[in-house]
Short mmCIF file of C-alpha atoms in Angstrom, two decimals:
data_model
loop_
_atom_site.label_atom_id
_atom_site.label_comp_id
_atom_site.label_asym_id
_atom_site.label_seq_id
_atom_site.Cartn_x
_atom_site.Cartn_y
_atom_site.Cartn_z
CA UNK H 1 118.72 131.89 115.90
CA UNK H 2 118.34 130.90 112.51
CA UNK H 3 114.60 130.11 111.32
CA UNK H 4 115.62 126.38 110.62
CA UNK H 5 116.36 125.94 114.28
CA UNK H 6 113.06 127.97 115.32
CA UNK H 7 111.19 125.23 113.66
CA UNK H 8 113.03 122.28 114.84
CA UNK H 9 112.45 123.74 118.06
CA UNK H 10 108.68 124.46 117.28
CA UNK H 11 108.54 120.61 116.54
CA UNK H 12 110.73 119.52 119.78
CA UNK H 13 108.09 121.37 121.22
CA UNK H 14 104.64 120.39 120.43
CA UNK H 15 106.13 116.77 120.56
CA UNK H 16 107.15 117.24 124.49
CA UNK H 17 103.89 119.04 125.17
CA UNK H 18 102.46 116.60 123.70
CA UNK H 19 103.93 113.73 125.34
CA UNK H 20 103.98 115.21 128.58
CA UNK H 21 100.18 115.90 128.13
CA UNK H 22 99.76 112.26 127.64
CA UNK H 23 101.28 111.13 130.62
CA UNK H 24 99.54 113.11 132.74
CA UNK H 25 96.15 112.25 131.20
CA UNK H 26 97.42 108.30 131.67
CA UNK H 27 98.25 108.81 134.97
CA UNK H 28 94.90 110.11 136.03
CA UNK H 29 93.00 107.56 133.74
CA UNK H 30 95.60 104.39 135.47
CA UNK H 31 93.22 104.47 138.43
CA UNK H 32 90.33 103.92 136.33
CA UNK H 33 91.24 101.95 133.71
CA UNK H 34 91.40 98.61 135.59
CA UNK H 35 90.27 95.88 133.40
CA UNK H 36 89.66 93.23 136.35
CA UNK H 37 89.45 92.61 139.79
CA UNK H 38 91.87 90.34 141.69
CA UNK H 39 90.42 88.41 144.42
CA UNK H 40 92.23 90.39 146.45
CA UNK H 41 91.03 93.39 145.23
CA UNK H 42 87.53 92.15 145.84
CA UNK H 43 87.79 91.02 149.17
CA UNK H 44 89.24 94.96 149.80
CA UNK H 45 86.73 97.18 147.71
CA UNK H 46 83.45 94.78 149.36
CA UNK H 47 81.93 94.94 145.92
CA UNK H 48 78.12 94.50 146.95
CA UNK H 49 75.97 91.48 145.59
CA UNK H 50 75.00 91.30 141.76
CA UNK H 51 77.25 94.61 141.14
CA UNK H 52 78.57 93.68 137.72
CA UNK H 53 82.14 93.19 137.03
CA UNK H 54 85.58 91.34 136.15
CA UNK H 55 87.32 89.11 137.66
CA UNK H 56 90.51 88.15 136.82
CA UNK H 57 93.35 85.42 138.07
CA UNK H 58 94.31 81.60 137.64
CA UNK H 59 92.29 78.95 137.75
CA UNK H 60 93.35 77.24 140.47
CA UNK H 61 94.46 74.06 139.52
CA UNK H 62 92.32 70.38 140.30
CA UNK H 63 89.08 72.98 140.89
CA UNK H 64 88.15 72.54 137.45
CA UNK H 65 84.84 70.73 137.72
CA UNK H 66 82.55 70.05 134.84
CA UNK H 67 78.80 69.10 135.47
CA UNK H 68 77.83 65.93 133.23
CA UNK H 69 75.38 66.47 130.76
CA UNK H 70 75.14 70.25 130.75
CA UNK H 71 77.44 73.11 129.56
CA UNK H 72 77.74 74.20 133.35
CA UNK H 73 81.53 74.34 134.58
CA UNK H 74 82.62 75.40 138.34
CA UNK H 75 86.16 76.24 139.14
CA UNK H 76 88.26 78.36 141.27
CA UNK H 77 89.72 81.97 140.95
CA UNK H 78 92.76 82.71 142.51
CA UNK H 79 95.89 84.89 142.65
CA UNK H 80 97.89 82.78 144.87
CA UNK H 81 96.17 84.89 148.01
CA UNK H 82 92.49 84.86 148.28
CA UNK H 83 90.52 82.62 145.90
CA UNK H 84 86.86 82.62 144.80
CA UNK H 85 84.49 79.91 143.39
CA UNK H 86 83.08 80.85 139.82
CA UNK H 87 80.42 79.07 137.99
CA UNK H 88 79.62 79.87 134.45
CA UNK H 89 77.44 77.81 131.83
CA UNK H 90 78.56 78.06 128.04
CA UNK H 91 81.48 77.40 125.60
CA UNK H 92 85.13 78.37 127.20
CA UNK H 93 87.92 79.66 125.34
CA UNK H 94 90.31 77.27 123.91
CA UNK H 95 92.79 78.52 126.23
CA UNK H 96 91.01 77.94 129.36
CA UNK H 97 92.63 75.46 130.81
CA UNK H 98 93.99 74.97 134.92
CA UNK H 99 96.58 77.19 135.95
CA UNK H 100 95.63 79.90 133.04
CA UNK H 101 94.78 83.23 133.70
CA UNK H 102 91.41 84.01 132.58
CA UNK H 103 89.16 86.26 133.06
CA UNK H 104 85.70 86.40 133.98
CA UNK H 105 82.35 89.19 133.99
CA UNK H 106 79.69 88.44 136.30
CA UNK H 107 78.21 89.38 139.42
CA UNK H 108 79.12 87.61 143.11
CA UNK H 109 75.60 85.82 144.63
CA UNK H 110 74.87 86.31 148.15
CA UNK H 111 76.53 83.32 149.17
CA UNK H 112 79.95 85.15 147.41
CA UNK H 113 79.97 82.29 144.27
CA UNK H 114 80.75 84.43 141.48
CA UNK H 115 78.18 84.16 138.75
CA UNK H 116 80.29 84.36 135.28
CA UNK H 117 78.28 85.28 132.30
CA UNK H 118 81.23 85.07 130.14
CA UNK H 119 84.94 83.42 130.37
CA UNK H 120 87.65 85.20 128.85
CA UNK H 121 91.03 82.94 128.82
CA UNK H 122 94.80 85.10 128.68
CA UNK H 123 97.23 83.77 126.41
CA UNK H 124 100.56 83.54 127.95
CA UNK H 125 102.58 84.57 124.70
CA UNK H 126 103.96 81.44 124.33
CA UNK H 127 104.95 79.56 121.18
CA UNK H 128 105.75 76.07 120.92
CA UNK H 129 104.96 72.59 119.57
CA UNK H 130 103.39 69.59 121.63
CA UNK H 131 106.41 67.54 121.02
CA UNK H 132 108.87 70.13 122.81
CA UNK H 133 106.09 70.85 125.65
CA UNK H 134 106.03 66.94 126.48
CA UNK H 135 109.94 67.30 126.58
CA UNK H 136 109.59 70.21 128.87
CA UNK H 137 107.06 68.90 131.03
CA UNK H 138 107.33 65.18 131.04
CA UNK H 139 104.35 64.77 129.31
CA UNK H 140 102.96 62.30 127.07
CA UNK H 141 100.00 64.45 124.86
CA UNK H 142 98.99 63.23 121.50
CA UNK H 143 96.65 66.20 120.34
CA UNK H 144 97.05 70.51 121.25
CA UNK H 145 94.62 71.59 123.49
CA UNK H 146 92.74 73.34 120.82
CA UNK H 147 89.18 72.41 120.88
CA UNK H 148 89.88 68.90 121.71
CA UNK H 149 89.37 67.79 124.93
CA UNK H 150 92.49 65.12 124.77
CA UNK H 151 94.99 67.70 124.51
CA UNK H 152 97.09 69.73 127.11
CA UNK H 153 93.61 71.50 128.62
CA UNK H 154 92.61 68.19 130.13
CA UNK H 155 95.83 68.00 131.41
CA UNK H 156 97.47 69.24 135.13
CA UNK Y 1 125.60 115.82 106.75
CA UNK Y 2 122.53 115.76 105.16
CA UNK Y 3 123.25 116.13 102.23
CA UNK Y 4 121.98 113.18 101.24
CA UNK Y 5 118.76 113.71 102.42
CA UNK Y 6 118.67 117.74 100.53
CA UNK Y 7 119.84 115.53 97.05
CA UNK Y 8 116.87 112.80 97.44
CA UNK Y 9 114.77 116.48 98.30
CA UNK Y 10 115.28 116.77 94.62
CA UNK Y 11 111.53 115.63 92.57
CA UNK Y 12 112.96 114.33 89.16
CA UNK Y 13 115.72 112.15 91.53
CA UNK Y 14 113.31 110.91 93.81
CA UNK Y 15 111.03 109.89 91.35
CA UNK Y 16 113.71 108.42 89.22
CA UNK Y 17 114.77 106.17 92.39
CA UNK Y 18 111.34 105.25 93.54
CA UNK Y 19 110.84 103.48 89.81
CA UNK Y 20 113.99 102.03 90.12
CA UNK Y 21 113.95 100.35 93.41
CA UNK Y 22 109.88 99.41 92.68
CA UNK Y 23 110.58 95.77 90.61
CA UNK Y 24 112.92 94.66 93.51
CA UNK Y 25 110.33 95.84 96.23
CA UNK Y 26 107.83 93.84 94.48
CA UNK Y 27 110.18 90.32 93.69
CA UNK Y 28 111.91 90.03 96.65
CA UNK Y 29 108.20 90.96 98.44
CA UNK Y 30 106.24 88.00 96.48
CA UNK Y 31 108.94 85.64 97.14
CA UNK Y 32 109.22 86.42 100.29
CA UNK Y 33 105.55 85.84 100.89
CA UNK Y 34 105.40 82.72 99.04
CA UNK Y 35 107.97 81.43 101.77
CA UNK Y 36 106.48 82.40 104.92
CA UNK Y 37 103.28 81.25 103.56
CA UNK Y 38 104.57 77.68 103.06
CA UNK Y 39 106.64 78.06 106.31
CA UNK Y 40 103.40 79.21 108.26
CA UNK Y 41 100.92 77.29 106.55
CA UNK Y 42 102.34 74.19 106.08
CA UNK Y 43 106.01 73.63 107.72
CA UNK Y 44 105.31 75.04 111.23
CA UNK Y 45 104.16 72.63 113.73
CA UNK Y 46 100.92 73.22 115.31
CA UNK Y 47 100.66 74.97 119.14
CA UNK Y 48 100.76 72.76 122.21
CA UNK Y 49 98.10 74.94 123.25
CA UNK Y 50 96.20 76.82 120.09
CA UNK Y 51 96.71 73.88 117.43
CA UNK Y 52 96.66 75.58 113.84
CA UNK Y 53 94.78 78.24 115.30
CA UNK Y 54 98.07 80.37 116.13
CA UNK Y 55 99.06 80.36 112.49
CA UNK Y 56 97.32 83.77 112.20
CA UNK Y 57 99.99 85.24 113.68
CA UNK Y 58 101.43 85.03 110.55
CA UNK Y 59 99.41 87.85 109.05
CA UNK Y 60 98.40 89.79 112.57
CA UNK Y 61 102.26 90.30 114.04
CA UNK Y 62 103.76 91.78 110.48
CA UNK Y 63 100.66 94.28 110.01
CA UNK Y 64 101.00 94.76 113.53
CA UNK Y 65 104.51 96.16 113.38
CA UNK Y 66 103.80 97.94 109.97
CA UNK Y 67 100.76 99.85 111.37
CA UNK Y 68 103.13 101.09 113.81
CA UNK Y 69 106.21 101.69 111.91
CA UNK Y 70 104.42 103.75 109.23
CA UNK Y 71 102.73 106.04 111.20
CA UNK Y 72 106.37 106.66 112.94
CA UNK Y 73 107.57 107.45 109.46
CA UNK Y 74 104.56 109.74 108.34
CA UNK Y 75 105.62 111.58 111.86
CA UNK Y 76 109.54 111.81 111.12
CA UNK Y 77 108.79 112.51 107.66
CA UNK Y 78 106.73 115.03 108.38
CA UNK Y 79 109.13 116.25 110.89
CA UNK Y 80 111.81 116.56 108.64
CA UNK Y 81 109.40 118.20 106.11
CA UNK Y 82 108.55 120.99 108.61
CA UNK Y 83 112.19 121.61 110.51
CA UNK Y 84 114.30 121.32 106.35
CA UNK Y 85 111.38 122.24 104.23
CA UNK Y 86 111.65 119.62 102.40
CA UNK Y 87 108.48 119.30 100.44
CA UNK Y 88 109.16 115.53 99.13
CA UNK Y 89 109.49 114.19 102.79
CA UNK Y 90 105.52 115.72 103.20
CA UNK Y 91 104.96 113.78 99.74
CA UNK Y 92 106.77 109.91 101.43
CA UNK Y 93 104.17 111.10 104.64
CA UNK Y 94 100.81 111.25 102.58
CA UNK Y 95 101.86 108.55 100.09
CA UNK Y 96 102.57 105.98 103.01
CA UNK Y 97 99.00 106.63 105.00
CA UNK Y 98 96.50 104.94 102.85
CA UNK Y 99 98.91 101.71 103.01
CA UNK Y 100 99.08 102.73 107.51
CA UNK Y 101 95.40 102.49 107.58
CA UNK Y 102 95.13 98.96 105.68
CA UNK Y 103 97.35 97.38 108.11
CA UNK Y 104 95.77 98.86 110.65
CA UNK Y 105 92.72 97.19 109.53
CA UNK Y 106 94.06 94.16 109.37
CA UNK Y 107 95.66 94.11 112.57
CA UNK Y 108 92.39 94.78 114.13
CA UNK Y 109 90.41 92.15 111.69
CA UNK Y 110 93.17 89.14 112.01
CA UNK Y 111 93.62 89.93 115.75
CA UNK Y 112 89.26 89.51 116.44
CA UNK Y 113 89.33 86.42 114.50
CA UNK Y 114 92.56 85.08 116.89
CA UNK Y 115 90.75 86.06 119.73
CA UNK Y 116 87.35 84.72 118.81
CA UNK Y 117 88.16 80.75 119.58
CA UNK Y 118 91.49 82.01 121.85
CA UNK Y 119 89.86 84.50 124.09
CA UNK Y 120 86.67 83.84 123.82
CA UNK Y 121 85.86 87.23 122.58
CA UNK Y 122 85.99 89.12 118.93
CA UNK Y 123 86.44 91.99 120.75
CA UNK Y 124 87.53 93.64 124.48
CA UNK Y 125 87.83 97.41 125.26
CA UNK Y 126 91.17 97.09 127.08
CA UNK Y 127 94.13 99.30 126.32
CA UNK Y 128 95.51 97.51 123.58
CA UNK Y 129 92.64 96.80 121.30
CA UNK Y 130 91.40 100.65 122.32
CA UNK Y 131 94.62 102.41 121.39
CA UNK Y 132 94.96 99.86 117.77
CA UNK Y 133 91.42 101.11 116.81
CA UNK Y 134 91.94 105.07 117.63
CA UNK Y 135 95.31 104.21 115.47
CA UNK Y 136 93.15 103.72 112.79
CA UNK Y 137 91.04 106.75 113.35
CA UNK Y 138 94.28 108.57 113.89
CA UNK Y 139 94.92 107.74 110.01
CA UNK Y 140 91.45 108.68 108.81
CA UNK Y 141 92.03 112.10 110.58
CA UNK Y 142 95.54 112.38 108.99
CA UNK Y 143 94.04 112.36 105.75
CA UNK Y 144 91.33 114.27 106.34
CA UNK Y 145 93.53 116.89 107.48
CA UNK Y 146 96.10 117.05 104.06
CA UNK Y 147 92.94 117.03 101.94
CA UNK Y 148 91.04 119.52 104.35
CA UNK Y 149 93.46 122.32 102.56
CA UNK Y 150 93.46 124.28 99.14
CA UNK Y 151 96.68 124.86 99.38
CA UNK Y 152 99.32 122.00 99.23
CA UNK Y 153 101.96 123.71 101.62
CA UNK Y 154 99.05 124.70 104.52
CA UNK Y 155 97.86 120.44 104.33
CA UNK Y 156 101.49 119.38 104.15
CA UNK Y 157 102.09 121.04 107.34
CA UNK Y 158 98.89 120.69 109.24
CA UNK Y 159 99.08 117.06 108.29
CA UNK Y 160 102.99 117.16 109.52
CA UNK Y 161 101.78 118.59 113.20
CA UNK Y 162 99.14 116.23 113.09
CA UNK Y 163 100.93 113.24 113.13
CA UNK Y 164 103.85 114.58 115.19
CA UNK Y 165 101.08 114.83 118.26
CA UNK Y 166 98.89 111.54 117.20
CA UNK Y 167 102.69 109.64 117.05
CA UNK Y 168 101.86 109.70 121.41
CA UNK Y 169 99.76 107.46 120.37
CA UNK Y 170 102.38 104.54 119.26
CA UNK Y 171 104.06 104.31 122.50
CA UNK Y 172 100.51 103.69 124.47
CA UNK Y 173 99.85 100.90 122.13
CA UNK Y 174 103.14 99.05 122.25
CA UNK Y 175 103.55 99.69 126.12
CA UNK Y 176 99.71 99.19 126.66
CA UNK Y 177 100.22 95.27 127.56
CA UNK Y 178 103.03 96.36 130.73
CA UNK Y 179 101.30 99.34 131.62
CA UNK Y 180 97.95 97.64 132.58
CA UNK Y 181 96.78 94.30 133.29
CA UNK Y 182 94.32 93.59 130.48
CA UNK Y 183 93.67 90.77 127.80
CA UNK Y 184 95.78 91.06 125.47
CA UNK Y 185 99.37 89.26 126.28
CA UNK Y 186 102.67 90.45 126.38
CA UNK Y 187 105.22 90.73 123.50
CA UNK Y 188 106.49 86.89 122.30
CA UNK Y 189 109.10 88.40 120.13
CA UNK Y 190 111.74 90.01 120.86
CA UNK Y 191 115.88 90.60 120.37
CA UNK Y 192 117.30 88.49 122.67
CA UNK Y 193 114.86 85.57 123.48
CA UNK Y 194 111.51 85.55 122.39
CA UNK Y 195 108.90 83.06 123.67
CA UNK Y 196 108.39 81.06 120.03
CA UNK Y 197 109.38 77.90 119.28
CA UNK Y 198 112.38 78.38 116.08
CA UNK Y 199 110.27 76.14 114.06
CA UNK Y 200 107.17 78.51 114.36
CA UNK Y 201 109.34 81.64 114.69
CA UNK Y 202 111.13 81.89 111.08
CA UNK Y 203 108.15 82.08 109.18
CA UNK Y 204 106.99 85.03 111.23
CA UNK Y 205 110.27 86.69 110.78
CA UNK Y 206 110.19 85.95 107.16
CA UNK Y 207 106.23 87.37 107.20
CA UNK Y 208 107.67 90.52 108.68
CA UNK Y 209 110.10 91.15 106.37
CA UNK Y 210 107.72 90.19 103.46
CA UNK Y 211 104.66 92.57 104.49
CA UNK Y 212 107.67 95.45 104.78
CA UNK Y 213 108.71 94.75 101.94
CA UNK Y 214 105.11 94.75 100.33
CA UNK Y 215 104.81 98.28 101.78
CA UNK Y 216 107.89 99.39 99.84
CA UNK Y 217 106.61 98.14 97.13
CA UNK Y 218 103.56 100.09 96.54
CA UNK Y 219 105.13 103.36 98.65
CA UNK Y 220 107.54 103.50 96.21
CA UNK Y 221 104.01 103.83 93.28
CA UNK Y 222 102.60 105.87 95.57
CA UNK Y 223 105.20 108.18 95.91
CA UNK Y 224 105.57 108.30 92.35
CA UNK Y 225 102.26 109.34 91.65
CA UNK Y 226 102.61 112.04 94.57
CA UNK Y 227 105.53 113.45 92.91
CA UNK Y 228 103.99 113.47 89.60
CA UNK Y 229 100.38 115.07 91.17
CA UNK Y 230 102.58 117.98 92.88
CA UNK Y 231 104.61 118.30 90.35
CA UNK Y 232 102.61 117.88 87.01
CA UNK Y 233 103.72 121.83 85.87
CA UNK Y 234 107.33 121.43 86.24
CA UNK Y 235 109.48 121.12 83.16
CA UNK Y 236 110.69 117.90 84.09
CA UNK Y 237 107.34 116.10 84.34
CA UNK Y 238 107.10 117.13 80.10
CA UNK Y 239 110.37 116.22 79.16
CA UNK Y 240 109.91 112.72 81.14
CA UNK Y 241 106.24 112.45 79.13
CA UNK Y 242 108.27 113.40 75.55
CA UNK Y 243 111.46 111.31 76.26
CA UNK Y 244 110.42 108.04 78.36
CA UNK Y 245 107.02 106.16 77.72
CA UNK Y 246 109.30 103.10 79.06
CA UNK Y 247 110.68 105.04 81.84
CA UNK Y 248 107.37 106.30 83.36
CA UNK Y 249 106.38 102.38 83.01
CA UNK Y 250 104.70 100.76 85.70
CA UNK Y 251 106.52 97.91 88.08
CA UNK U 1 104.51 67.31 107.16
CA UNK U 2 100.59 67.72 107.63
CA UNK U 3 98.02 66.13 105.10
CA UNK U 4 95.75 67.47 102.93
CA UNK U 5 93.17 66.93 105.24
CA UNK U 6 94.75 68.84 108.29
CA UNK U 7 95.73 71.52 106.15
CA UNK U 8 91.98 72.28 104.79
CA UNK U 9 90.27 71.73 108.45
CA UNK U 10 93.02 73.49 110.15
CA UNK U 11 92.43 71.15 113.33
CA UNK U 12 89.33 73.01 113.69
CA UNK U 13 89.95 76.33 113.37
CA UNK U 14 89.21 76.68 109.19
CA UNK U 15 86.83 79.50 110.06
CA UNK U 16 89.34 81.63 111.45
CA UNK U 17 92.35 80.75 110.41
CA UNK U 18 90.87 80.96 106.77
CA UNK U 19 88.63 84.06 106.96
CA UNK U 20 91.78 86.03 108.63
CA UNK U 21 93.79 85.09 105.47
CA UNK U 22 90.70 86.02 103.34
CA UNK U 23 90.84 89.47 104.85
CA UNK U 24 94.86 89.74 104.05
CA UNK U 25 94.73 88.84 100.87
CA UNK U 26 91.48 91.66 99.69
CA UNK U 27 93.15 93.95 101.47
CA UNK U 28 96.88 93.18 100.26
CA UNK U 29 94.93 92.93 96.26
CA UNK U 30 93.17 96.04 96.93
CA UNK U 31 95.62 98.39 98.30
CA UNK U 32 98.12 97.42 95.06
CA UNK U 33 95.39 97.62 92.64
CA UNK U 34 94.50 101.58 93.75
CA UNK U 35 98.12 102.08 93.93
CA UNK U 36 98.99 101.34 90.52
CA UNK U 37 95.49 102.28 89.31
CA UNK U 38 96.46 106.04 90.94
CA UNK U 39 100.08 105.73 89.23
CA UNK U 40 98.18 104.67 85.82
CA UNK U 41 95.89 107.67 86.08
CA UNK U 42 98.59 110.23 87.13
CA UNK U 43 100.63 109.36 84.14
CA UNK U 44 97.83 109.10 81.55
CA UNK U 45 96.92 112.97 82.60
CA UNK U 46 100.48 114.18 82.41
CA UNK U 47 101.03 112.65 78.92
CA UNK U 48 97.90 113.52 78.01
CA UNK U 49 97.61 117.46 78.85
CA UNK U 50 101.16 118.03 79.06
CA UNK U 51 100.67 121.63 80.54
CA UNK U 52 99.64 121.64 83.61
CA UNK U 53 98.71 118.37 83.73
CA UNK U 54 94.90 118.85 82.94
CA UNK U 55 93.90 120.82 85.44
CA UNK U 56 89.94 120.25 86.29
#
């Protein structure tokens, strides 16, 4: 064996220890390492009352209700299986909008309303102009559904 | 076969190509830049659902990719370095970290400031944003390591083994977003169809190729100034002082 | 094509959209003013102390 190959084979080798270490460590961390609940996943761990945690599915479109006067919004969780109500007082994401995924930390009440201290809204990893979304959807919207409320958030 | 690879082993070559190749780096990178910015800034239609907030994408997705793509370099460099002792492919892997960790920076900096009005959040531990930031460590430690040595052989290697192992880090970032459910979305671009609009997508591509080429740029006056630090006894280093002020000019 | 307007208020988003830029562009300057400040010094020591470079 010639010394070249020795050290190609030294490298070949700390690189597939090294990977293989990895995966193992992910594998055991995969368990741990979830970011949010489902509503599902809720309804099957029986996370006890004001237990901190996240929450995480659609809103469930047409639950989006917002109280007049106050910051206070209520609207519904779901991941097309179990759904539950959220309420949560404060500024939302400018991607929050009805049929997003978002995601939500809080604590459920006793009578299981989930208590959101903060909404975190998923982006989707789409790209596109208004024009070509009113194309696509039949729509008619004027302004994005930045931080405008006339835009595609008040929509659906 | 790699022959090529022993010839551009060669210091006085190396450096010789590196100050050749540095003016076109730099032109074709400022143009380059000057047309995504106008494309980004100005010619791309807002988002249906972000407005003229998604325009950072411009900057986040190209120093994205770099941070990534030069620490896979600084690993196959150093690679190469180790199995062909070549001792210029150690110098390309410490000249290109510095210019790793910047756009590593900005990654995390322009990403925060997307996700401040997006999310809702500057900032969420999921595996994404987590495996970005220890990136960034990753290239702290790297050059802690090459410096950490007296001798320049014992750093070039430690720093080559170094970033062969921290490279496992690259595929847990760019998998992170389809290995667990977190925040951060999935990829919009890809080779086949990505998710962006053309008229918001050629900018970015232009952006990427820009911010590469901007990393050429100054890797090829890093390199330089590698070369000449490791190599500032050899003969050739005088004779290039003696014959070329002009030649040893900067880009 | 936007107006002036549009373009300065980025539809609301300024703060972000700007300060992300802000970032690129001190860390874009900075990174190729070290790099050719590093080339400049380099070269100044090897003309300078042709043997060796000027060692410290």
């Amino acid at each position: 064996m010639t010394p070249r190959r020795q050290r190609l084979l030294l490298v070949v080798g700390i690189l597939a220890g090294t990977a293989i270490g990895a995966a193992f460590a992910l594998r055991a961390f995969s368990g741990d390492i979830l970011y949010y609940y489902t509503p599902s996943k809720v309804f099957a761990k029986h996370i006890p009352d004001g237990r901190v945690f996240r929450l995480g599915g659609l809103v469930e479109k047409g639950s989006v209700k917002r109280e007049s006067g106050t910051l206070t919004v209520r609207f519904v969780i779901t991941d097309n299986h179990r759904t539950i109500p959220v309420v949560f007082t404060g500024v939302l994401p400018a991607l929050f909008r009805p049929g997003q995924g978002v995601i939500a930390s809080g604590h459920l009440d006793s009578g299981g309303m989930f208590v959101a201290n903060k909404v975190l809204a998923k982006h989707d990893a789409k790209y596109m102009p208004l024009k070509i979304y009113n194309k696509k959807h039949g729509t008619d919207y004027t302004r994005p559904g930045g931080m405008n409320r006339g835009g595609v958030r008040g929509g659906a | 076969m790699f022959t090529w690879l022993h010839k551009l082993g060669s210091p006085p070559l190396l450096y010789r190509v590196a100050g050749r190749s540095t003016p076109w780096f730099k032109w074709t990178a400022f143009l380059l830049l000057a047309l995504g910015l106008v494309g980004g800034l100005i010619l791309a239609p807002p988002d249906y659902q972000q407005g003229d907030g998604f325009r950072i994408i411009y900057v986040h997705v190209p120093s994205a990719i770099l941070s990534l793509a030069v620490f896979v370099l600084m690993a196959v460099a150093g690679a190469i370095g180790l199995i062909w002792r070549l001792r210029m492919a150690h110098a390309v892997a410490v000249a290109a970290a510095p210019l790793g960790a910047a756009f590593t920076f900005i990654t995390l900096i322009t990403g925060s400031l997307w996700g401040k009005p997006m999310w809702g959040t500057y900032w969420a531990w999921g595996p994404r944003l987590t495996s970005e930031l220890v990136l960034l460590f990753l290239y702290f430690g790297y050059i802690a390591v090459i410096n950490a040595f007296p001798n320049q052989r014992s750093g070039d290697r430690a720093g080559a083994i170094f970033a062969i192992i921290a490279a496992v880090d690259i595929p847990i970032i760019h998998y992170s977003v389809y290995w667990w459910t977190s925040l951060h979305q999935g990829a919009s671009l890809s080779f086949t169809n990505s998710s962006i609009s053309p008229a918001m997508l050629w900018p970015l591509l232009v952006m990427i190729v820009a911010f590469t080429l901007y990393f050429c740029w100054l890797l090829s006056i890093r390199l330089r100034t590698e070369i000449l630090r490791r190599e500032r006894r050899a003969s050739w280093v005088r004779t290039l002082t003696i014959t070329g002020a002009k030649n040893a000019k900067l880009a | 094509m936007r107006s002036w307007h549009e373009f300065i208020t980025m539809g609301g988003y300024a703060r972000y959209v700007w300060s992300a830029y802000g970032v690129v562009l001190i860390v874009l300057v900075a990174s190729a003013w070290s790099s050719c400040n590093g080339l400049r010094r380099i070269l100044f020591r090897v003309r300078n102390y042709p043997v060796g470079g000027g060692e410290q």
